[in-house]
mmCIF file of C-alpha atoms and ligand atoms in Angstrom:
data_model
loop_
_atom_site.group_PDB
_atom_site.id
_atom_site.type_symbol
_atom_site.label_atom_id
_atom_site.label_comp_id
_atom_site.label_asym_id
_atom_site.label_seq_id
_atom_site.Cartn_x
_atom_site.Cartn_y
_atom_site.Cartn_z
ATOM 1 C CA MET E 221 -0.995 -29.001 -6.401
ATOM 2 C CA SER E 222 0.935 -25.929 -7.887
ATOM 3 C CA THR E 223 -0.911 -22.706 -6.669
ATOM 4 C CA LEU E 224 -1.510 -19.468 -9.113
ATOM 5 C CA PRO E 225 0.645 -16.527 -8.089
ATOM 6 C CA LEU E 226 -1.422 -13.786 -6.875
ATOM 7 C CA ILE E 227 0.470 -11.485 -9.336
ATOM 8 C CA GLU E 228 2.174 -11.801 -12.726
ATOM 9 C CA LEU E 229 3.485 -9.392 -14.942
ATOM 10 C CA LYS E 230 4.717 -10.982 -18.410
ATOM 11 C CA SER E 231 6.983 -9.033 -20.620
ATOM 12 C CA VAL E 232 5.254 -5.541 -19.313
ATOM 13 C CA THR E 233 6.367 -2.358 -21.358
ATOM 14 C CA LYS E 234 4.741 0.971 -20.487
ATOM 15 C CA THR E 235 5.545 3.653 -23.117
ATOM 16 C CA TYR E 236 4.306 7.306 -22.585
ATOM 17 C CA GLY E 237 3.890 9.543 -25.295
ATOM 18 C CA GLN E 238 4.618 8.602 -29.336
ATOM 19 C CA GLY E 239 6.864 9.191 -32.182
ATOM 20 C CA ALA E 240 10.068 11.031 -31.381
ATOM 21 C CA THR E 241 9.040 11.981 -27.674
ATOM 22 C CA ALA E 242 7.968 8.591 -26.843
ATOM 23 C CA LEU E 243 9.469 7.521 -23.455
ATOM 24 C CA GLN E 244 9.758 3.707 -22.473
ATOM 25 C CA ALA E 245 9.417 4.136 -18.477
ATOM 26 C CA LEU E 246 8.758 -0.011 -18.582
ATOM 27 C CA LYS E 247 11.072 -2.240 -20.909
ATOM 28 C CA GLY E 248 9.954 -5.649 -20.412
ATOM 29 C CA VAL E 249 8.968 -6.518 -16.494
ATOM 30 C CA ASP E 250 8.628 -10.191 -15.700
ATOM 31 C CA LEU E 251 7.497 -10.660 -12.191
ATOM 32 C CA SER E 252 5.554 -13.065 -9.739
ATOM 33 C CA ILE E 253 4.138 -12.286 -6.489
ATOM 34 C CA GLU E 254 2.637 -15.304 -4.638
ATOM 35 C CA ALA E 255 -0.066 -14.295 -1.934
ATOM 36 C CA GLY E 256 1.069 -13.275 1.577
ATOM 37 C CA ASP E 257 4.606 -11.789 0.029
ATOM 38 C CA PHE E 258 6.093 -8.581 1.559
ATOM 39 C CA VAL E 259 7.991 -6.900 -1.493
ATOM 40 C CA ALA E 260 9.817 -3.769 -1.163
ATOM 41 C CA ILE E 261 10.385 -1.866 -4.565
ATOM 42 C CA MET E 262 13.405 0.210 -4.833
ATOM 43 C CA GLY E 263 15.577 2.051 -7.287
ATOM 44 C CA PRO E 264 16.658 5.482 -8.598
ATOM 45 C CA SER E 265 14.208 8.218 -9.463
ATOM 46 C CA GLY E 266 12.950 7.717 -13.213
ATOM 47 C CA SER E 267 13.529 3.679 -12.979
ATOM 48 C CA GLY E 268 10.150 3.078 -13.313
ATOM 49 C CA LYS E 269 8.750 2.212 -9.803
ATOM 50 C CA SER E 270 5.457 4.512 -9.784
ATOM 51 C CA THR E 271 4.599 3.240 -13.385
ATOM 52 C CA ALA E 272 4.940 -0.259 -12.037
ATOM 53 C CA MET E 273 2.914 0.668 -9.033
ATOM 54 C CA ASN E 274 0.263 2.107 -11.231
ATOM 55 C CA THR E 275 0.300 -0.902 -13.034
ATOM 56 C CA LEU E 276 0.129 -3.601 -10.471
ATOM 57 C CA GLY E 277 -2.536 -1.447 -8.846
ATOM 58 C CA CYS E 278 -4.630 -1.278 -11.585
ATOM 59 C CA LEU E 279 -4.627 2.043 -12.357
ATOM 60 C CA ASP E 280 -2.874 2.006 -15.657
ATOM 61 C CA THR E 281 -2.507 -0.687 -18.175
ATOM 62 C CA PRO E 282 0.614 -1.944 -19.999
ATOM 63 C CA THR E 283 1.394 -0.760 -23.530
ATOM 64 C CA THR E 284 2.670 -4.478 -24.185
ATOM 65 C CA GLY E 285 2.738 -7.865 -22.201
ATOM 66 C CA GLN E 286 0.347 -9.079 -19.634
ATOM 67 C CA TYR E 287 -0.751 -8.795 -16.110
ATOM 68 C CA LEU E 288 -2.473 -11.506 -14.211
ATOM 69 C CA PHE E 289 -4.012 -10.746 -10.994
ATOM 70 C CA ASN E 290 -5.680 -14.020 -9.677
ATOM 71 C CA GLY E 291 -5.370 -15.395 -13.113
ATOM 72 C CA VAL E 292 -7.417 -12.298 -14.474
ATOM 73 C CA HIS E 293 -5.936 -10.735 -17.495
ATOM 74 C CA VAL E 294 -6.117 -6.985 -16.262
ATOM 75 C CA GLU E 295 -4.709 -6.002 -19.327
ATOM 76 C CA THR E 296 -8.029 -6.597 -21.080
ATOM 77 C CA LEU E 297 -10.361 -5.030 -18.542
ATOM 78 C CA SER E 298 -12.272 -1.675 -18.964
ATOM 79 C CA ARG E 299 -11.458 0.945 -16.514
ATOM 80 C CA ASP E 300 -14.689 0.245 -15.188
ATOM 81 C CA GLN E 301 -13.843 -3.342 -14.435
ATOM 82 C CA ARG E 302 -10.332 -2.444 -13.170
ATOM 83 C CA ALA E 303 -11.846 0.231 -10.994
ATOM 84 C CA LEU E 304 -14.038 -2.905 -9.551
ATOM 85 C CA LEU E 305 -11.053 -4.945 -9.213
ATOM 86 C CA ARG E 306 -9.281 -2.147 -7.243
ATOM 87 C CA ARG E 307 -12.262 -1.670 -5.052
ATOM 88 C CA ARG E 308 -12.692 -5.391 -4.272
ATOM 89 C CA TYR E 309 -8.744 -6.650 -3.897
ATOM 90 C CA LEU E 310 -6.471 -3.771 -3.596
ATOM 91 C CA GLY E 311 -5.649 -0.930 -0.505
ATOM 92 C CA PHE E 312 -4.015 2.165 -0.943
ATOM 93 C CA VAL E 313 -1.299 4.033 1.166
ATOM 94 C CA PHE E 314 0.522 7.029 -0.101
ATOM 95 C CA GLN E 315 3.298 9.274 1.120
ATOM 96 C CA GLY E 316 1.202 12.205 1.630
ATOM 97 C CA PHE E 317 -1.773 10.087 3.635
ATOM 98 C CA ASN E 318 -4.416 11.743 1.434
ATOM 99 C CA LEU E 319 -6.901 12.050 4.429
ATOM 100 C CA LEU E 320 -9.938 14.260 3.871
ATOM 101 C CA ALA E 321 -8.658 17.432 6.108
ATOM 102 C CA ARG E 322 -11.927 18.675 8.181
ATOM 103 C CA THR E 323 -13.280 15.060 8.595
ATOM 104 C CA SER E 324 -12.951 13.008 11.739
ATOM 105 C CA ALA E 325 -10.444 9.751 11.508
ATOM 106 C CA GLN E 326 -13.845 7.530 11.978
ATOM 107 C CA GLU E 327 -15.085 9.303 8.947
ATOM 108 C CA ASN E 328 -12.065 9.065 6.721
ATOM 109 C CA VAL E 329 -11.827 5.259 7.268
ATOM 110 C CA GLU E 330 -15.662 5.162 6.468
ATOM 111 C CA LEU E 331 -15.030 6.614 3.181
ATOM 112 C CA PRO E 332 -14.705 3.379 0.992
ATOM 113 C CA LEU E 333 -17.810 1.873 2.549
ATOM 114 C CA LEU E 334 -19.424 4.559 1.773
ATOM 115 C CA TYR E 335 -18.471 4.706 -2.024
ATOM 116 C CA ARG E 336 -19.445 0.825 -1.944
ATOM 117 C CA GLY E 337 -23.089 1.702 -0.446
ATOM 118 C CA GLU E 338 -22.632 -0.237 2.993
ATOM 119 C CA PRO E 339 -25.051 1.017 5.360
ATOM 120 C CA THR E 340 -24.322 3.242 8.369
ATOM 121 C CA LYS E 341 -24.249 0.771 11.084
ATOM 122 C CA MET E 342 -21.794 -1.487 8.990
ATOM 123 C CA ARG E 343 -19.550 1.525 8.222
ATOM 124 C CA HIS E 344 -19.419 2.482 11.913
ATOM 125 C CA ALA E 345 -18.319 -0.601 13.115
ATOM 126 C CA ALA E 346 -15.885 -1.742 10.861
ATOM 127 C CA ALA E 347 -14.146 1.735 10.708
ATOM 128 C CA LYS E 348 -14.042 1.343 14.532
ATOM 129 C CA LYS E 349 -12.270 -1.935 14.050
ATOM 130 C CA ALA E 350 -9.802 -1.013 11.558
ATOM 131 C CA LEU E 351 -8.486 2.030 13.504
ATOM 132 C CA ALA E 352 -8.236 -0.289 16.736
ATOM 133 C CA SER E 353 -6.195 -2.426 14.364
ATOM 134 C CA VAL E 354 -3.856 0.306 13.537
ATOM 135 C CA GLY E 355 -3.415 1.551 17.233
ATOM 136 C CA LEU E 356 -6.161 4.180 16.940
ATOM 137 C CA ALA E 357 -8.711 3.262 19.283
ATOM 138 C CA GLY E 358 -10.107 6.016 21.277
ATOM 139 C CA TRP E 359 -9.058 8.345 18.707
ATOM 140 C CA GLU E 360 -12.044 8.082 16.119
ATOM 141 C CA HIS E 361 -13.255 11.861 16.533
ATOM 142 C CA HIS E 362 -10.095 13.450 15.840
ATOM 143 C CA THR E 363 -9.598 15.124 12.626
ATOM 144 C CA PRO E 364 -6.316 14.991 10.695
ATOM 145 C CA ALA E 365 -5.037 18.448 12.300
ATOM 146 C CA GLU E 366 -5.242 16.747 15.797
ATOM 147 C CA LEU E 367 -3.167 13.786 14.738
ATOM 148 C CA SER E 368 0.492 13.410 14.280
ATOM 149 C CA GLY E 369 2.063 12.271 11.084
ATOM 150 C CA GLY E 370 2.265 9.050 12.155
ATOM 151 C CA GLN E 371 -1.301 8.674 13.504
ATOM 152 C CA GLN E 372 -2.362 10.191 10.129
ATOM 153 C CA GLN E 373 -0.708 7.626 8.398
ATOM 154 C CA ARG E 374 -2.293 5.004 10.814
ATOM 155 C CA VAL E 375 -5.559 6.558 9.689
ATOM 156 C CA ALA E 376 -4.760 6.099 5.819
ATOM 157 C CA ILE E 377 -3.885 2.407 6.664
ATOM 158 C CA ALA E 378 -7.027 1.945 8.437
ATOM 159 C CA ARG E 379 -8.858 3.327 5.472
ATOM 160 C CA ALA E 380 -7.060 1.118 3.080
ATOM 161 C CA LEU E 381 -7.628 -1.848 5.367
ATOM 162 C CA VAL E 382 -11.371 -1.349 6.102
ATOM 163 C CA THR E 383 -12.275 -2.998 2.644
ATOM 164 C CA GLU E 384 -10.578 -6.136 3.753
ATOM 165 C CA PRO E 385 -8.026 -6.083 0.400
ATOM 166 C CA ALA E 386 -6.100 -8.807 -0.418
ATOM 167 C CA VAL E 387 -2.910 -6.572 -1.544
ATOM 168 C CA LEU E 388 -2.149 -3.183 0.363
ATOM 169 C CA LEU E 389 0.189 -0.853 -2.272
ATOM 170 C CA ALA E 390 2.133 1.678 -0.390
ATOM 171 C CA ASP E 391 4.006 4.436 -2.203
ATOM 172 C CA GLU E 392 6.745 5.732 0.081
ATOM 173 C CA PRO E 393 4.741 5.347 3.108
ATOM 174 C CA THR E 394 7.194 6.758 5.588
ATOM 175 C CA GLY E 395 8.415 9.344 2.962
ATOM 176 C CA ASN E 396 6.937 12.432 5.323
ATOM 177 C CA LEU E 397 7.680 10.713 8.673
ATOM 178 C CA ASP E 398 10.801 10.984 11.069
ATOM 179 C CA THR E 399 12.724 7.594 11.638
ATOM 180 C CA GLN E 400 10.743 6.340 15.194
ATOM 181 C CA ARG E 401 7.464 6.847 13.399
ATOM 182 C CA SER E 402 8.823 5.317 10.282
ATOM 183 C CA ARG E 403 9.842 2.242 12.189
ATOM 184 C CA GLU E 404 6.477 2.393 13.980
ATOM 185 C CA ILE E 405 4.435 2.049 10.383
ATOM 186 C CA MET E 406 6.601 -0.482 8.923
ATOM 187 C CA HIS E 407 5.978 -2.387 11.818
ATOM 188 C CA LEU E 408 2.485 -1.886 11.236
ATOM 189 C CA LEU E 409 2.900 -2.948 7.619
ATOM 190 C CA TRP E 410 4.773 -6.181 8.776
ATOM 191 C CA GLN E 411 2.300 -7.259 11.280
ATOM 192 C CA LEU E 412 -0.403 -6.867 8.833
ATOM 193 C CA ASN E 413 1.514 -8.791 6.617
ATOM 194 C CA VAL E 414 2.462 -11.394 9.058
ATOM 195 C CA ASP E 415 -0.757 -11.761 11.364
ATOM 196 C CA HIS E 416 -3.460 -11.324 8.673
ATOM 197 C CA GLY E 417 -1.799 -12.454 5.526
ATOM 198 C CA ILE E 418 -2.127 -9.304 3.513
ATOM 199 C CA THR E 419 0.361 -8.951 0.698
ATOM 200 C CA VAL E 420 2.089 -5.599 0.877
ATOM 201 C CA LEU E 421 3.830 -3.976 -2.285
ATOM 202 C CA MET E 422 5.618 -0.926 -1.242
ATOM 203 C CA VAL E 423 7.975 1.463 -2.777
ATOM 204 C CA THR E 424 10.753 2.953 -0.840
ATOM 205 C CA HIS E 425 13.910 4.871 -1.099
ATOM 206 C CA GLU E 426 15.009 3.864 2.264
ATOM 207 C CA ALA E 427 17.019 0.505 2.774
ATOM 208 C CA ASP E 428 16.225 0.470 6.499
ATOM 209 C CA MET E 429 12.432 0.488 5.653
ATOM 210 C CA ALA E 430 12.921 -1.925 2.702
ATOM 211 C CA ALA E 431 14.678 -4.261 5.473
ATOM 212 C CA TYR E 432 11.237 -4.856 6.754
ATOM 213 C CA ALA E 433 9.985 -6.771 3.545
ATOM 214 C CA LYS E 434 10.437 -10.259 2.297
ATOM 215 C CA ARG E 435 11.790 -9.396 -0.957
ATOM 216 C CA ILE E 436 13.665 -6.471 -2.427
ATOM 217 C CA LEU E 437 12.927 -5.615 -6.082
ATOM 218 C CA HIS E 438 15.458 -2.716 -7.636
ATOM 219 C CA PHE E 439 14.438 -1.284 -10.586
ATOM 220 C CA VAL E 440 16.609 0.199 -12.794
ATOM 221 C CA ASP E 441 15.954 1.727 -16.222
ATOM 222 C CA GLY E 442 12.797 0.116 -16.793
ATOM 223 C CA VAL E 443 13.500 -3.291 -15.843
ATOM 224 C CA VAL E 444 13.946 -5.371 -12.660
ATOM 225 C CA ASP E 445 17.836 -5.181 -12.111
ATOM 226 C CA SER E 446 17.825 -7.577 -8.725
ATOM 227 C CA ASP E 447 15.342 -9.602 -6.986
ATOM 228 C CA THR E 448 16.586 -10.727 -3.275
ATOM 229 C CA ARG E 449 14.894 -12.489 -0.762
ATOM 230 C CA ASN E 450 15.305 -11.321 2.632
ATOM 231 C CA PRO E 451 16.105 -13.729 4.982
ATOM 232 C CA ASN E 452 15.393 -11.634 8.014
ATOM 233 C CA PRO E 453 13.000 -8.924 8.070
ATOM 234 C CA THR E 454 13.461 -6.273 10.386
ATOM 235 C CA GLY E 455 10.035 -6.583 11.913
ATOM 236 C CA ALA E 456 10.580 -10.587 12.774
ATOM 237 C CA SER E 457 13.984 -9.795 14.248
ATOM 238 C CA HIS E 458 12.794 -7.084 16.568
ATOM 239 C CA GLY E 459 10.426 -9.437 18.024
ATOM 240 C CA GLY E 460 7.565 -6.876 19.075
ATOM 241 C CA PRO E 461 7.161 -3.218 18.931
ATOM 242 C CA ASP E 462 6.997 -1.201 21.978
ATOM 243 C CA PRO E 463 3.341 -1.021 23.187
ATOM 244 C CA HIS E 464 3.645 2.613 24.049
ATOM 245 C CA SER E 465 4.813 3.514 20.690
ATOM 246 C CA MET E 466 2.203 1.472 18.977
ATOM 247 C CA SER E 467 -1.075 2.537 20.628
ATOM 248 C CA HIS E 468 -1.026 6.304 21.576
ATOM 249 C CA PRO E 469 -3.806 6.861 24.389
ATOM 250 C CA ALA E 470 -6.388 9.449 23.503
ATOM 251 C CA PRO E 471 -6.979 12.369 23.819
ATOM 252 C CA ALA E 472 -5.064 14.675 21.365
ATOM 253 C CA ALA E 473 -1.217 14.209 20.490
ATOM 254 C CA THR E 474 1.141 17.301 20.576
ATOM 255 C CA GLU E 475 3.893 15.613 18.264
ATOM 256 C CA ALA E 476 3.655 17.283 15.003
ATOM 257 C CA ASN E 477 5.887 15.132 12.697
HETATM 258 P P1 ADP H 18 9.966 6.425 -10.770
HETATM 259 O O1 ADP H 18 8.875 6.127 -9.991
HETATM 260 O O2 ADP H 18 11.251 5.070 -10.442
HETATM 261 O O3 ADP H 18 10.800 7.640 -10.186
HETATM 262 P P2 ADP H 18 8.592 6.721 -12.597
HETATM 263 O O4 ADP H 18 7.781 5.361 -13.072
HETATM 264 O O5 ADP H 18 8.064 7.524 -12.302
HETATM 265 O O6 ADP H 18 9.929 6.319 -12.191
HETATM 266 O O7 ADP H 18 9.043 7.426 -14.133
HETATM 267 C C1 ADP H 18 9.929 6.360 -15.335
HETATM 268 C C2 ADP H 18 9.820 7.185 -16.274
HETATM 269 O O8 ADP H 18 8.699 7.429 -17.175
HETATM 270 C C3 ADP H 18 10.820 8.759 -16.276
HETATM 271 O O9 ADP H 18 11.515 8.917 -17.234
HETATM 272 C C4 ADP H 18 9.419 9.793 -16.528
HETATM 273 O O10 ADP H 18 9.866 10.794 -16.437
HETATM 274 C C5 ADP H 18 8.337 8.974 -17.209
HETATM 275 N N1 ADP H 18 7.009 9.046 -17.294
HETATM 276 C C6 ADP H 18 6.417 8.728 -15.984
HETATM 277 N N2 ADP H 18 5.123 8.994 -15.935
HETATM 278 C C7 ADP H 18 4.921 9.923 -17.215
HETATM 279 C C8 ADP H 18 3.762 10.246 -17.502
HETATM 280 N N3 ADP H 18 2.638 10.467 -17.380
HETATM 281 N N4 ADP H 18 4.109 10.583 -19.116
HETATM 282 C C9 ADP H 18 5.252 10.978 -19.699
HETATM 283 N N5 ADP H 18 6.304 10.260 -18.886
HETATM 284 C C10 ADP H 18 6.244 9.958 -17.784
#
């Protein structure tokens, strides 16, 4: 029995602008990603990583070519249909965390469920569970300003997880963090991938962070230049995280990265 790949890009191009100023950001990308994979996307600035992530995240459509998500032709969907697909299957994590500033961790994590019209009780329970799953039990009522950078990124990851997505798309998730917090966040993503089977697609500039992935793609000038399997992802070879670094006891942290 052959299983369908979760994600397939077939000869995908993306051109910005028209005529003399047209710029081809993707020049024919073929890519197949199985459910449960952990893919790091690397490459120099301007090589098409963000454009590829926007396409994979159903935020933008290819100019030509096909994008199949779970067998569905995304390039044929309307904007609203793509929004539904995103809400149902995808979770997003960004370099700058993108949390609401004066809003508690709990409320930030509940937001996607609020948009989905879930009842209060369900939202509370699901957000609490998601925060616990990223090591933030006891931190529910803290605002982003009362949390370290690493903790803020954990809240953002909990917000992405609360809808139980099939795929987590992370755009330089450790770009604003120091090395230790970066490793903790990568370990968390690795755990989510291994323990919960969430497919992870992550853009990173750092080889150390890409080393946590099972597969590393290098984009160069709008195409996938290399596609390699990582036989020994960092998370696996390190056994387990330091429990003290994974779960910060409440209340207030004083770190400020
Ligand atoms: P990367 O993420 O690898 O830095 P991008 O996908 O952001 O690369 O960009 C690829 C190319 O497409 C770059 O030359 C960039 O300037 C161009 N580009 C990206 N987004 C737009 C846009 N919205 N309009 C015009 N050009 C764009």
